[in-house]
Amino acid sequence: MPTMNLPIPKIEGPACFDAESCFFQSVAQKISFIDENLLQVLNSFRRQICLEIPLRKDDGKLITIKAYRVQHNNARGPYKGGFRIHQQVTLEEVQMLANLMTWKGAVVNIPFGGAKGGIAIDPSTLTKTELERLVRAYTYQLGDNIGPHTDIPAPDVNTGSQTMAWFYDEYAKSHSTNALGVVTGKPLGLGGSEGREEATGRGVMYTLREIAKDLKMDLSKTKILIEGFGNVGYWAARLINDELKGKIVGVSTSKGGIYNANGINVMAAHDYYVKNRTLKGFPGADFMSPREFLLADCDVLIPSALEGSIDVEIANKTNAQIIIEGANGPVTGPANEILIDKRRVVAPGILANAGGVVVSYFEWVQNLQQFYWTHEEVNKKLEKIIVSAYENVRDLSRAKKISLRQAAYTIGLERVAQAIILRGTGF
Ligand code: GLU
């Protein structure tokens, strides 16, 4: 299992609570118009909500579950970010993820700030009715701290369109006007957007396509390994296969992965996983432990699971030339330094996995306008945003001779800092 305890990289400067914070600090210190006081604002959280939710189980037992919503910064627009349900959720993790949302929205230049939520329980231990009661209680407890112009949650780890439908319904009970824009990632039949489900994987695919173009790489001849077979991993694998003719040599879940150097059939693997809830036993591929899997031979590695899975050992041993962060914060600080020293291309999550929040933005716009777009229109608009954000990041990284991650943070930070300066202190 990937560890949640992120090692602190050796970067000079203020104390850091995790790797992404250190990436941020090291870039912020180099931006001339960010002084100590502004840095303090960028480092702080506007609001942090800690809940303890009582849940009545179907058998009558009462349990209490910790849950959070952290609103990091709203200088550029309403807070925006998903919420996850996972046993490893902590306040510190949600803080880090809220932080990333602020920079992610700014890198792709959509008018949102950053937030994140989390409920600390393994959802597989709950029945569907228990899960629904939990999501409704969480929504109710957040009260008016969320809203279409305040804070707009969305799916993340172990949450999806049904979760968002419950969330919307609970919010709508006490807000009688059309409030579809309170949450994104809703089902198509309830104000959802075409293309939202595949959006994060699609953004990962566009990022890989652009990097491969720059490196003059023929993707049909490269081995692509994808960690994670949830929404991001599955859609990235499928679209890279279908639209780029890329060879997917492995996919994995938290229990282990399957590998075949000649390529695996992504759709067949997905059907097998849906049927058996494991990839073990999938015909024509070797089953590996999660760690063995990450060390398997590949040219492109796409971590799309949880934070911290690409640690020092993996960074030292992987032969992947390109690492694309499908997940949020999968590469630890020290691992990042090793990869950069080895001259590997690392596409940061605040750029590479931004497709999800971009199409969330489209969904929100469609909800507010009550005018809906076709799947093709959504994909075209998404492609334009991801490609132009990538080009900006790549051009800055070339001009300044810095990594893609440093360039992405520079662009994101400058945009947020400028908005704060323009607004004064009243936002
Ligand atoms: N959870 C996704 C992310 O981390 C999507 C957030 C959103 O759509 O607001 O980017």
Tab-separated table of N, CA, C and O in Angstrom, residues 202-307:
chain	number	residue	atom	x	y	z
A	202	ARG	N	-8.657	11.885	-19.618
A	202	ARG	CA	-8.478	12.539	-20.922
A	202	ARG	C	-7.380	13.607	-20.825
A	202	ARG	O	-6.541	13.737	-21.718
A	203	GLY	N	-7.374	14.363	-19.733
A	203	GLY	CA	-6.327	15.380	-19.536
A	203	GLY	C	-4.950	14.730	-19.422
A	203	GLY	O	-3.955	15.246	-19.952
A	204	VAL	N	-4.882	13.596	-18.737
A	204	VAL	CA	-3.611	12.848	-18.620
A	204	VAL	C	-3.158	12.426	-20.023
A	204	VAL	O	-1.985	12.565	-20.393
A	205	MET	N	-4.111	11.943	-20.812
A	205	MET	CA	-3.796	11.493	-22.178
A	205	MET	C	-3.259	12.660	-23.025
A	205	MET	O	-2.250	12.518	-23.719
A	206	TYR	N	-3.911	13.829	-22.950
A	206	TYR	CA	-3.428	14.980	-23.737
A	206	TYR	C	-2.019	15.380	-23.288
A	206	TYR	O	-1.171	15.735	-24.102
A	207	THR	N	-1.782	15.351	-21.970
A	207	THR	CA	-0.455	15.728	-21.464
A	207	THR	C	0.611	14.782	-22.014
A	207	THR	O	1.665	15.220	-22.497
A	208	LEU	N	0.317	13.478	-21.960
A	208	LEU	CA	1.270	12.500	-22.495
A	208	LEU	C	1.490	12.731	-23.992
A	208	LEU	O	2.634	12.708	-24.477
A	209	ARG	N	0.416	12.968	-24.716
A	209	ARG	CA	0.516	13.185	-26.173
A	209	ARG	C	1.445	14.365	-26.488
A	209	ARG	O	2.328	14.271	-27.352
A	210	GLU	N	1.272	15.462	-25.742
A	210	GLU	CA	2.084	16.654	-26.009
A	210	GLU	C	3.543	16.424	-25.649
A	210	GLU	O	4.452	16.850	-26.373
A	211	ILE	N	3.794	15.744	-24.523
A	211	ILE	CA	5.186	15.473	-24.127
A	211	ILE	C	5.836	14.556	-25.167
A	211	ILE	O	6.980	14.779	-25.599
A	212	ALA	N	5.108	13.526	-25.586
A	212	ALA	CA	5.655	12.576	-26.576
A	212	ALA	C	5.985	13.303	-27.873
A	212	ALA	O	7.010	13.036	-28.513
A	213	LYS	N	5.125	14.250	-28.251
A	213	LYS	CA	5.362	15.036	-29.476
A	213	LYS	C	6.672	15.809	-29.336
A	213	LYS	O	7.518	15.801	-30.216
A	214	ASP	N	6.844	16.469	-28.180
A	214	ASP	CA	8.059	17.260	-27.949
A	214	ASP	C	9.312	16.388	-27.949
A	214	ASP	O	10.378	16.812	-28.374
A	215	LEU	N	9.171	15.170	-27.415
A	215	LEU	CA	10.342	14.289	-27.331
A	215	LEU	C	10.496	13.420	-28.582
A	215	LEU	O	11.367	12.556	-28.640
A	216	LYS	N	9.600	13.644	-29.553
A	216	LYS	CA	9.579	12.847	-30.798
A	216	LYS	C	9.553	11.338	-30.487
A	216	LYS	O	10.317	10.540	-31.020
A	217	MET	N	8.654	10.980	-29.591
A	217	MET	CA	8.525	9.587	-29.167
A	217	MET	C	7.348	8.950	-29.876
A	217	MET	O	6.286	9.569	-29.979
A	218	ASP	N	7.533	7.724	-30.358
A	218	ASP	CA	6.419	6.995	-30.964
A	218	ASP	C	5.751	6.169	-29.861
A	218	ASP	O	6.311	5.177	-29.388
A	219	LEU	N	4.562	6.608	-29.452
A	219	LEU	CA	3.923	5.961	-28.289
A	219	LEU	C	3.558	4.502	-28.536
A	219	LEU	O	3.469	3.720	-27.580
A	220	SER	N	3.379	4.116	-29.815
A	220	SER	CA	3.016	2.715	-30.058
A	220	SER	C	4.200	1.796	-29.766
A	220	SER	O	4.043	0.589	-29.629
A	221	LYS	N	5.404	2.408	-29.658
A	221	LYS	CA	6.587	1.576	-29.383
A	221	LYS	C	7.046	1.712	-27.926
A	221	LYS	O	8.123	1.253	-27.560
A	222	THR	N	6.283	2.421	-27.096
A	222	THR	CA	6.707	2.595	-25.708
A	222	THR	C	5.841	1.757	-24.782
A	222	THR	O	4.698	1.442	-25.096
A	223	LYS	N	6.419	1.423	-23.626
A	223	LYS	CA	5.682	0.621	-22.636
A	223	LYS	C	5.125	1.569	-21.582
A	223	LYS	O	5.874	2.278	-20.920
A	224	ILE	N	3.812	1.541	-21.437
A	224	ILE	CA	3.150	2.477	-20.516
A	224	ILE	C	2.539	1.724	-19.348
A	224	ILE	O	1.741	0.793	-19.543
A	225	LEU	N	2.937	2.111	-18.143
A	225	LEU	CA	2.504	1.413	-16.921
A	225	LEU	C	1.619	2.365	-16.119
A	225	LEU	O	2.011	3.501	-15.851
A	226	ILE	N	0.441	1.889	-15.740
A	226	ILE	CA	-0.505	2.770	-15.035
A	226	ILE	C	-0.823	2.218	-13.654
A	226	ILE	O	-1.397	1.127	-13.521
A	227	GLU	N	-0.432	2.962	-12.622
A	227	GLU	CA	-0.743	2.551	-11.246
A	227	GLU	C	-2.127	3.090	-10.888
A	227	GLU	O	-2.354	4.298	-10.943
A	228	GLY	N	-3.031	2.206	-10.503
A	228	GLY	CA	-4.390	2.653	-10.150
A	228	GLY	C	-5.343	2.343	-11.289
A	228	GLY	O	-5.028	2.623	-12.461
A	229	PHE	N	-6.486	1.742	-10.945
A	229	PHE	CA	-7.465	1.392	-11.983
A	229	PHE	C	-8.839	1.904	-11.563
A	229	PHE	O	-9.862	1.302	-11.828
A	230	GLY	N	-8.819	3.067	-10.872
A	230	GLY	CA	-10.071	3.747	-10.523
A	230	GLY	C	-10.453	4.638	-11.696
A	230	GLY	O	-10.033	4.400	-12.840
A	231	ASN	N	-11.177	5.687	-11.438
A	231	ASN	CA	-11.656	6.553	-12.522
A	231	ASN	C	-10.500	7.084	-13.375
A	231	ASN	O	-10.533	6.996	-14.603
A	232	VAL	N	-9.446	7.603	-12.731
A	232	VAL	CA	-8.348	8.232	-13.497
A	232	VAL	C	-7.550	7.188	-14.270
A	232	VAL	O	-7.334	7.306	-15.483
A	233	GLY	N	-7.102	6.140	-13.571
A	233	GLY	CA	-6.264	5.118	-14.202
A	233	GLY	C	-6.982	4.415	-15.346
A	233	GLY	O	-6.425	4.212	-16.431
A	234	TYR	N	-8.235	4.059	-15.097
A	234	TYR	CA	-8.992	3.336	-16.119
A	234	TYR	C	-9.169	4.194	-17.384
A	234	TYR	O	-8.881	3.753	-18.495
A	235	TRP	N	-9.616	5.442	-17.187
A	235	TRP	CA	-9.860	6.274	-18.367
A	235	TRP	C	-8.564	6.666	-19.067
A	235	TRP	O	-8.509	6.750	-20.300
A	236	ALA	N	-7.508	6.893	-18.298
A	236	ALA	CA	-6.215	7.214	-18.927
A	236	ALA	C	-5.773	6.027	-19.780
A	236	ALA	O	-5.400	6.189	-20.957
A	237	ALA	N	-5.844	4.818	-19.221
A	237	ALA	CA	-5.417	3.612	-19.957
A	237	ALA	C	-6.242	3.462	-21.234
A	237	ALA	O	-5.705	3.250	-22.330
A	238	ARG	N	-7.547	3.601	-21.085
A	238	ARG	CA	-8.446	3.386	-22.220
A	238	ARG	C	-8.212	4.419	-23.326
A	238	ARG	O	-8.097	4.075	-24.510
A	239	LEU	N	-8.087	5.683	-22.946
A	239	LEU	CA	-7.953	6.728	-23.972
A	239	LEU	C	-6.567	6.741	-24.605
A	239	LEU	O	-6.425	7.029	-25.798
A	240	ILE	N	-5.531	6.415	-23.805
A	240	ILE	CA	-4.175	6.349	-24.377
A	240	ILE	C	-4.137	5.226	-25.415
A	240	ILE	O	-3.556	5.343	-26.487
A	241	ASN	N	-4.795	4.125	-25.065
A	241	ASN	CA	-4.886	2.986	-25.965
A	241	ASN	C	-5.684	3.318	-27.229
A	241	ASN	O	-5.217	3.141	-28.352
A	242	ASP	N	-6.890	3.862	-27.036
A	242	ASP	CA	-7.802	4.100	-28.167
A	242	ASP	C	-7.349	5.266	-29.045
A	242	ASP	O	-7.399	5.179	-30.264
A	243	GLU	N	-6.940	6.372	-28.418
A	243	GLU	CA	-6.715	7.593	-29.214
A	243	GLU	C	-5.249	7.836	-29.560
A	243	GLU	O	-4.955	8.567	-30.485
A	244	LEU	N	-4.321	7.275	-28.773
A	244	LEU	CA	-2.897	7.496	-29.084
A	244	LEU	C	-2.225	6.214	-29.572
A	244	LEU	O	-1.053	6.218	-29.895
A	245	LYS	N	-2.959	5.125	-29.551
A	245	LYS	CA	-2.425	3.796	-29.913
A	245	LYS	C	-1.235	3.427	-29.024
A	245	LYS	O	-0.306	2.724	-29.429
A	246	GLY	N	-1.258	3.938	-27.796
A	246	GLY	CA	-0.182	3.641	-26.845
A	246	GLY	C	-0.327	2.235	-26.284
A	246	GLY	O	-1.440	1.757	-26.081
A	247	LYS	N	0.814	1.597	-26.021
A	247	LYS	CA	0.784	0.215	-25.504
A	247	LYS	C	0.775	0.217	-23.978
A	247	LYS	O	1.762	0.599	-23.346
A	248	ILE	N	-0.346	-0.200	-23.391
A	248	ILE	CA	-0.448	-0.260	-21.930
A	248	ILE	C	0.082	-1.629	-21.499
A	248	ILE	O	-0.525	-2.664	-21.798
A	249	VAL	N	1.220	-1.644	-20.787
A	249	VAL	CA	1.804	-2.939	-20.398
A	249	VAL	C	1.340	-3.383	-19.016
A	249	VAL	O	1.542	-4.533	-18.627
A	250	GLY	N	0.736	-2.481	-18.243
A	250	GLY	CA	0.260	-2.896	-16.921
A	250	GLY	C	-0.706	-1.915	-16.311
A	250	GLY	O	-0.641	-0.707	-16.568
A	251	VAL	N	-1.640	-2.455	-15.523
A	251	VAL	CA	-2.534	-1.637	-14.699
A	251	VAL	C	-2.603	-2.306	-13.335
A	251	VAL	O	-2.352	-3.507	-13.212
A	252	SER	N	-2.931	-1.524	-12.295
A	252	SER	CA	-2.911	-2.119	-10.952
A	252	SER	C	-4.011	-1.558	-10.071
A	252	SER	O	-4.605	-0.518	-10.384
A	253	THR	N	-4.259	-2.231	-8.955
A	253	THR	CA	-5.118	-1.707	-7.896
A	253	THR	C	-4.291	-1.771	-6.611
A	253	THR	O	-3.136	-2.215	-6.651
A	254	SER	N	-4.892	-1.379	-5.469
A	254	SER	CA	-4.123	-1.387	-4.222
A	254	SER	C	-3.719	-2.815	-3.822
A	254	SER	O	-2.827	-3.015	-3.006
A	255	LYS	N	-4.340	-3.822	-4.420
A	255	LYS	CA	-4.021	-5.221	-4.079
A	255	LYS	C	-2.919	-5.812	-4.964
A	255	LYS	O	-2.416	-6.897	-4.709
A	256	GLY	N	-2.572	-5.144	-6.070
A	256	GLY	CA	-1.550	-5.673	-6.973
A	256	GLY	C	-1.897	-5.350	-8.412
A	256	GLY	O	-2.993	-4.865	-8.699
A	257	GLY	N	-0.925	-5.635	-9.315
A	257	GLY	CA	-1.152	-5.257	-10.710
A	257	GLY	C	-0.897	-6.398	-11.670
A	257	GLY	O	-0.300	-7.422	-11.319
A	258	ILE	N	-1.337	-6.219	-12.923
A	258	ILE	CA	-1.064	-7.201	-13.973
A	258	ILE	C	-0.125	-6.576	-14.996
A	258	ILE	O	-0.205	-5.382	-15.275
A	259	TYR	N	0.758	-7.426	-15.544
A	259	TYR	CA	1.793	-6.925	-16.447
A	259	TYR	C	2.012	-7.894	-17.603
A	259	TYR	O	2.080	-9.108	-17.408
A	260	ASN	N	2.122	-7.330	-18.795
A	260	ASN	CA	2.539	-8.107	-19.960
A	260	ASN	C	3.287	-7.143	-20.871
A	260	ASN	O	2.713	-6.154	-21.338
A	261	ALA	N	4.580	-7.416	-21.090
A	261	ALA	CA	5.430	-6.498	-21.860
A	261	ALA	C	4.908	-6.291	-23.283
A	261	ALA	O	5.247	-5.293	-23.934
A	262	ASN	N	4.061	-7.202	-23.774
A	262	ASN	CA	3.520	-7.038	-25.132
A	262	ASN	C	2.215	-6.255	-25.146
A	262	ASN	O	1.614	-6.070	-26.206
A	263	GLY	N	1.749	-5.871	-23.984
A	263	GLY	CA	0.513	-5.085	-23.917
A	263	GLY	C	-0.632	-5.890	-23.328
A	263	GLY	O	-0.688	-7.112	-23.491
A	264	ILE	N	-1.527	-5.199	-22.624
A	264	ILE	CA	-2.717	-5.884	-22.109
A	264	ILE	C	-3.967	-5.240	-22.722
A	264	ILE	O	-3.940	-4.078	-23.106
A	265	ASN	N	-5.022	-6.009	-22.775
A	265	ASN	CA	-6.296	-5.505	-23.299
A	265	ASN	C	-7.019	-4.773	-22.161
A	265	ASN	O	-7.506	-5.392	-21.212
A	266	VAL	N	-7.046	-3.439	-22.249
A	266	VAL	CA	-7.552	-2.612	-21.142
A	266	VAL	C	-9.029	-2.897	-20.856
A	266	VAL	O	-9.436	-3.050	-19.703
A	267	MET	N	-9.839	-2.978	-21.903
A	267	MET	CA	-11.278	-3.203	-21.693
A	267	MET	C	-11.526	-4.564	-21.055
A	267	MET	O	-12.358	-4.691	-20.143
A	268	ALA	N	-10.780	-5.580	-21.520
A	268	ALA	CA	-10.965	-6.924	-20.950
A	268	ALA	C	-10.534	-6.917	-19.489
A	268	ALA	O	-11.197	-7.531	-18.630
A	269	ALA	N	-9.442	-6.211	-19.176
A	269	ALA	CA	-8.969	-6.132	-17.782
A	269	ALA	C	-10.013	-5.430	-16.918
A	269	ALA	O	-10.281	-5.824	-15.779
A	270	HIS	N	-10.628	-4.390	-17.477
A	270	HIS	CA	-11.640	-3.648	-16.720
A	270	HIS	C	-12.862	-4.531	-16.455
A	270	HIS	O	-13.350	-4.606	-15.318
A	271	ASP	N	-13.321	-5.234	-17.495
A	271	ASP	CA	-14.475	-6.130	-17.317
A	271	ASP	C	-14.156	-7.186	-16.257
A	271	ASP	O	-14.987	-7.505	-15.402
A	272	TYR	N	-12.922	-7.718	-16.321
A	272	TYR	CA	-12.499	-8.749	-15.361
A	272	TYR	C	-12.517	-8.185	-13.937
A	272	TYR	O	-12.999	-8.821	-13.000
A	273	TYR	N	-12.038	-6.954	-13.812
A	273	TYR	CA	-11.956	-6.324	-12.481
A	273	TYR	C	-13.358	-6.037	-11.918
A	273	TYR	O	-13.639	-6.279	-10.750
A	274	VAL	N	-14.241	-5.564	-12.788
A	274	VAL	CA	-15.618	-5.265	-12.345
A	274	VAL	C	-16.279	-6.571	-11.862
A	274	VAL	O	-16.968	-6.590	-10.835
A	275	LYS	N	-16.029	-7.664	-12.571
A	275	LYS	CA	-16.660	-8.947	-12.242
A	275	LYS	C	-16.053	-9.575	-10.984
A	275	LYS	O	-16.763	-10.063	-10.110
A	276	ASN	N	-14.717	-9.525	-10.875
A	276	ASN	CA	-14.042	-10.278	-9.804
A	276	ASN	C	-13.552	-9.419	-8.645
A	276	ASN	O	-13.070	-9.940	-7.659
A	277	ARG	N	-13.613	-8.101	-8.752
A	277	ARG	CA	-13.086	-7.149	-7.762
A	277	ARG	C	-11.594	-7.367	-7.482
A	277	ARG	O	-11.076	-6.989	-6.426
A	278	THR	N	-10.901	-8.013	-8.361
A	278	THR	CA	-9.441	-8.147	-8.285
A	278	THR	C	-8.917	-8.343	-9.711
A	278	THR	O	-9.656	-8.789	-10.593
A	279	LEU	N	-7.618	-8.031	-9.903
A	279	LEU	CA	-7.017	-8.277	-11.222
A	279	LEU	C	-6.304	-9.627	-11.232
A	279	LEU	O	-5.872	-10.106	-12.271
A	280	LYS	N	-6.176	-10.213	-10.040
A	280	LYS	CA	-5.475	-11.502	-9.900
A	280	LYS	C	-6.199	-12.556	-10.741
A	280	LYS	O	-7.430	-12.655	-10.677
A	281	GLY	N	-5.421	-13.295	-11.518
A	281	GLY	CA	-6.038	-14.352	-12.325
A	281	GLY	C	-6.410	-13.890	-13.731
A	281	GLY	O	-6.887	-14.697	-14.532
A	282	PHE	N	-6.173	-12.596	-14.034
A	282	PHE	CA	-6.487	-12.112	-15.389
A	282	PHE	C	-5.600	-12.870	-16.381
A	282	PHE	O	-4.378	-12.899	-16.231
A	283	PRO	N	-6.212	-13.505	-17.388
A	283	PRO	CA	-5.428	-14.361	-18.286
A	283	PRO	C	-4.405	-13.584	-19.138
A	283	PRO	O	-4.661	-12.448	-19.530
A	284	GLY	N	-3.268	-14.218	-19.367
A	284	GLY	CA	-2.263	-13.665	-20.288
A	284	GLY	C	-1.415	-12.542	-19.718
A	284	GLY	O	-0.811	-11.779	-20.463
A	285	ALA	N	-1.391	-12.409	-18.383
A	285	ALA	CA	-0.546	-11.366	-17.769
A	285	ALA	C	-0.032	-11.874	-16.428
A	285	ALA	O	-0.650	-12.740	-15.811
A	286	ASP	N	1.128	-11.363	-16.004
A	286	ASP	CA	1.667	-11.758	-14.686
A	286	ASP	C	1.050	-10.878	-13.617
A	286	ASP	O	0.916	-9.662	-13.805
A	287	PHE	N	0.704	-11.477	-12.473
A	287	PHE	CA	0.183	-10.695	-11.345
A	287	PHE	C	1.359	-10.335	-10.435
A	287	PHE	O	2.204	-11.166	-10.130
A	288	MET	N	1.438	-9.089	-10.029
A	288	MET	CA	2.567	-8.616	-9.198
A	288	MET	C	2.051	-7.883	-7.975
A	288	MET	O	0.968	-7.293	-8.018
A	289	SER	N	2.880	-7.828	-6.920
A	289	SER	CA	2.529	-7.034	-5.738
A	289	SER	C	2.588	-5.554	-6.155
A	289	SER	O	3.261	-5.219	-7.145
A	290	PRO	N	1.934	-4.651	-5.389
A	290	PRO	CA	1.955	-3.234	-5.794
A	290	PRO	C	3.375	-2.701	-5.971
A	290	PRO	O	3.648	-1.899	-6.880
A	291	ARG	N	4.311	-3.148	-5.131
A	291	ARG	CA	5.677	-2.633	-5.220
A	291	ARG	C	6.429	-3.183	-6.428
A	291	ARG	O	7.076	-2.444	-7.164
A	292	GLU	N	6.320	-4.484	-6.611
A	292	GLU	CA	6.953	-5.122	-7.781
A	292	GLU	C	6.452	-4.445	-9.059
A	292	GLU	O	7.202	-4.197	-10.000
A	293	PHE	N	5.153	-4.158	-9.049
A	293	PHE	CA	4.509	-3.556	-10.219
A	293	PHE	C	5.157	-2.220	-10.565
A	293	PHE	O	5.495	-1.946	-11.711
A	294	LEU	N	5.356	-1.378	-9.528
A	294	LEU	CA	5.916	-0.042	-9.785
A	294	LEU	C	7.361	-0.109	-10.284
A	294	LEU	O	7.869	0.844	-10.865
A	295	LEU	N	8.027	-1.249	-10.030
A	295	LEU	CA	9.419	-1.401	-10.472
A	295	LEU	C	9.517	-2.092	-11.836
A	295	LEU	O	10.608	-2.272	-12.369
A	296	ALA	N	8.381	-2.471	-12.408
A	296	ALA	CA	8.399	-3.217	-13.673
A	296	ALA	C	8.907	-2.341	-14.828
A	296	ALA	O	8.814	-1.111	-14.787
A	297	ASP	N	9.434	-3.014	-15.834
A	297	ASP	CA	10.030	-2.331	-16.986
A	297	ASP	C	8.983	-1.490	-17.742
A	297	ASP	O	7.933	-2.003	-18.121
A	298	CYS	N	9.291	-0.197	-17.928
A	298	CYS	CA	8.362	0.658	-18.680
A	298	CYS	C	9.096	1.920	-19.155
A	298	CYS	O	10.178	2.248	-18.664
A	299	ASP	N	8.497	2.621	-20.110
A	299	ASP	CA	9.048	3.897	-20.580
A	299	ASP	C	8.277	5.063	-19.982
A	299	ASP	O	8.796	6.155	-19.812
A	300	VAL	N	6.973	4.828	-19.740
A	300	VAL	CA	6.115	5.875	-19.173
A	300	VAL	C	5.417	5.294	-17.957
A	300	VAL	O	4.867	4.191	-18.018
A	301	LEU	N	5.476	6.024	-16.835
A	301	LEU	CA	4.812	5.570	-15.603
A	301	LEU	C	3.769	6.620	-15.228
A	301	LEU	O	4.083	7.811	-15.150
A	302	ILE	N	2.534	6.155	-15.011
A	302	ILE	CA	1.451	7.102	-14.691
A	302	ILE	C	0.846	6.733	-13.337
A	302	ILE	O	-0.101	5.930	-13.266
A	303	PRO	N	1.397	7.272	-12.221
A	303	PRO	CA	0.812	6.966	-10.918
A	303	PRO	C	-0.560	7.636	-10.788
A	303	PRO	O	-0.658	8.855	-10.851
A	304	SER	N	-1.605	6.842	-10.611
A	304	SER	CA	-2.970	7.378	-10.571
A	304	SER	C	-3.724	6.823	-9.367
A	304	SER	O	-4.913	6.512	-9.457
A	305	ALA	N	-2.999	6.656	-8.243
A	305	ALA	CA	-3.660	6.115	-7.050
A	305	ALA	C	-3.607	7.152	-5.929
A	305	ALA	O	-4.219	8.212	-6.047
A	306	LEU	N	-2.829	6.865	-4.875
A	306	LEU	CA	-2.802	7.790	-3.737
A	306	LEU	C	-1.464	8.528	-3.656
A	306	LEU	O	-0.565	8.295	-4.452
A	307	GLU	N	-1.328	9.380	-2.637
A	307	GLU	CA	-0.101	10.149	-2.451
A	307	GLU	C	1.085	9.243	-2.078
A	307	GLU	O	0.916	8.221	-1.425
